[in-house]
Amino acid sequence: MLITGGGSGIGQACVLRILAEGGHVVAADISADGLGDTTARAGAHGSRLSTVVMDVGDEGSVQAGVGAASERLGGLDTLVNAAGILRSSHLTQTTLADFEQVLRVNLVGTFLVTREAIGALHAGNGPAVVNFSSTSAHFAHPYMAAYAASKGGVLAMTHSWAMEFAKAGIRFNSVQPGSISSGMTDGTGSSRQSVGPGLPEDADFALFGKVAPMLPLAGGQIFASPDAVAGVVAMLGSDDAHFITGTEVRIDGGAHM
């Protein structure tokens, strides 16, 4: 399995979950330090983990990284596109560079990695792709228009590819996390591909009432652990989901019922 964004947050949680279930993983991330942290956390499972430094927004880096991952794994059965960034600002204060960077990493990055991996997936065993959309693709998340646009694009691409490759037996699904603790939500990400939201200083927090989870979390927390997403990703990438394709799973504690 190849997992992008594997150096922090939800991507790292996915790496550790698959390793715990006995899988072999190549974790990719733009941050070598982040990948080092993932390797350290893998502990006894580290013998089944390999890492590759890769910038999903750079075509050459993706070509080299996916090639290296396929070689190390002896092929590719599952791809998880977890790498992403988040920028938050008022519309009038959003620069074109910031808007384009979010699209470049989240949307174009998902396209590039999938395009380069599809050949190996054709030869894979029960091949599957799990993309990362977001609850923002369907529901209003204030100050995050660029992020929402990128994740809406990922959602649409996932459906398109699911149809295109159905006869080849390659499954495409996406997860839609919401209210999940990660490098993007707490600002502790290891790289520019996992950057905190940086809400405007005058942000109206009353606008976030609609995105609060309904299910209770321990200690009154408002963000669930990344493990809540990793378990779903593990299922969608496994044979347990052999009859699931072209859909999305919302993981938000009931915030958008």
PDB file of C-alpha atoms in Angstrom, residues 86 106-107 131-142 144-159 174-178 211 248-250 252 256:
ATOM      1  CA  LEU A  86      -5.528  23.845   4.416  1.00  0.00           C
ATOM      2  CA  ASN A 106      -5.080  18.654  -2.783  1.00  0.00           C
ATOM      3  CA  LEU A 107      -6.618  18.314  -6.235  1.00  0.00           C
ATOM      4  CA  ASN A 131      -9.075   9.453  -1.810  1.00  0.00           C
ATOM      5  CA  PHE A 132      -9.461  12.171   0.797  1.00  0.00           C
ATOM      6  CA  SER A 133     -12.395  14.474   0.238  1.00  0.00           C
ATOM      7  CA  SER A 134     -13.933  16.382   3.156  1.00  0.00           C
ATOM      8  CA  THR A 135     -17.267  17.327   4.660  1.00  0.00           C
ATOM      9  CA  SER A 136     -16.470  20.766   3.205  1.00  0.00           C
ATOM     10  CA  ALA A 137     -17.176  19.324  -0.253  1.00  0.00           C
ATOM     11  CA  HIS A 138     -20.896  19.227   0.608  1.00  0.00           C
ATOM     12  CA  PHE A 139     -21.354  21.581   3.548  1.00  0.00           C
ATOM     13  CA  ALA A 140     -20.370  25.161   4.328  1.00  0.00           C
ATOM     14  CA  HIS A 141     -17.053  25.605   6.102  1.00  0.00           C
ATOM     15  CA  PRO A 142     -16.454  29.366   6.479  1.00  0.00           C
ATOM     16  CA  MET A 144     -12.138  27.722   3.592  1.00  0.00           C
ATOM     17  CA  ALA A 145     -13.359  28.190   0.020  1.00  0.00           C
ATOM     18  CA  ALA A 146     -10.127  27.027  -1.623  1.00  0.00           C
ATOM     19  CA  TYR A 147     -10.028  23.898   0.514  1.00  0.00           C
ATOM     20  CA  ALA A 148     -13.709  23.182  -0.161  1.00  0.00           C
ATOM     21  CA  ALA A 149     -13.197  23.641  -3.906  1.00  0.00           C
ATOM     22  CA  SER A 150     -10.256  21.247  -3.914  1.00  0.00           C
ATOM     23  CA  LYS A 151     -12.104  18.594  -1.932  1.00  0.00           C
ATOM     24  CA  GLY A 152     -15.216  18.940  -4.088  1.00  0.00           C
ATOM     25  CA  GLY A 153     -12.954  18.291  -7.059  1.00  0.00           C
ATOM     26  CA  VAL A 154     -11.498  15.186  -5.403  1.00  0.00           C
ATOM     27  CA  LEU A 155     -15.035  13.922  -4.791  1.00  0.00           C
ATOM     28  CA  ALA A 156     -15.984  14.408  -8.439  1.00  0.00           C
ATOM     29  CA  MET A 157     -12.774  12.793  -9.729  1.00  0.00           C
ATOM     30  CA  THR A 158     -13.337   9.799  -7.479  1.00  0.00           C
ATOM     31  CA  HIS A 159     -16.757   9.155  -8.978  1.00  0.00           C
ATOM     32  CA  SER A 174     -13.305   8.596  -0.766  1.00  0.00           C
ATOM     33  CA  VAL A 175     -13.551   9.485   2.888  1.00  0.00           C
ATOM     34  CA  GLN A 176     -14.966  12.793   4.129  1.00  0.00           C
ATOM     35  CA  PRO A 177     -13.446  13.594   7.509  1.00  0.00           C
ATOM     36  CA  GLY A 178     -14.872  16.360   9.672  1.00  0.00           C
ATOM     37  CA  VAL A 211     -19.866  21.655  11.895  1.00  0.00           C
ATOM     38  CA  GLU A 248     -17.856   8.329  -0.004  1.00  0.00           C
ATOM     39  CA  VAL A 249     -17.921   7.745   3.737  1.00  0.00           C
ATOM     40  CA  ARG A 250     -18.526  10.758   5.975  1.00  0.00           C
ATOM     41  CA  ASP A 252     -17.804  13.569  11.312  1.00  0.00           C
ATOM     42  CA  HIS A 256     -23.962  16.867   9.129  1.00  0.00           C
TER      43      HIS A 256
END
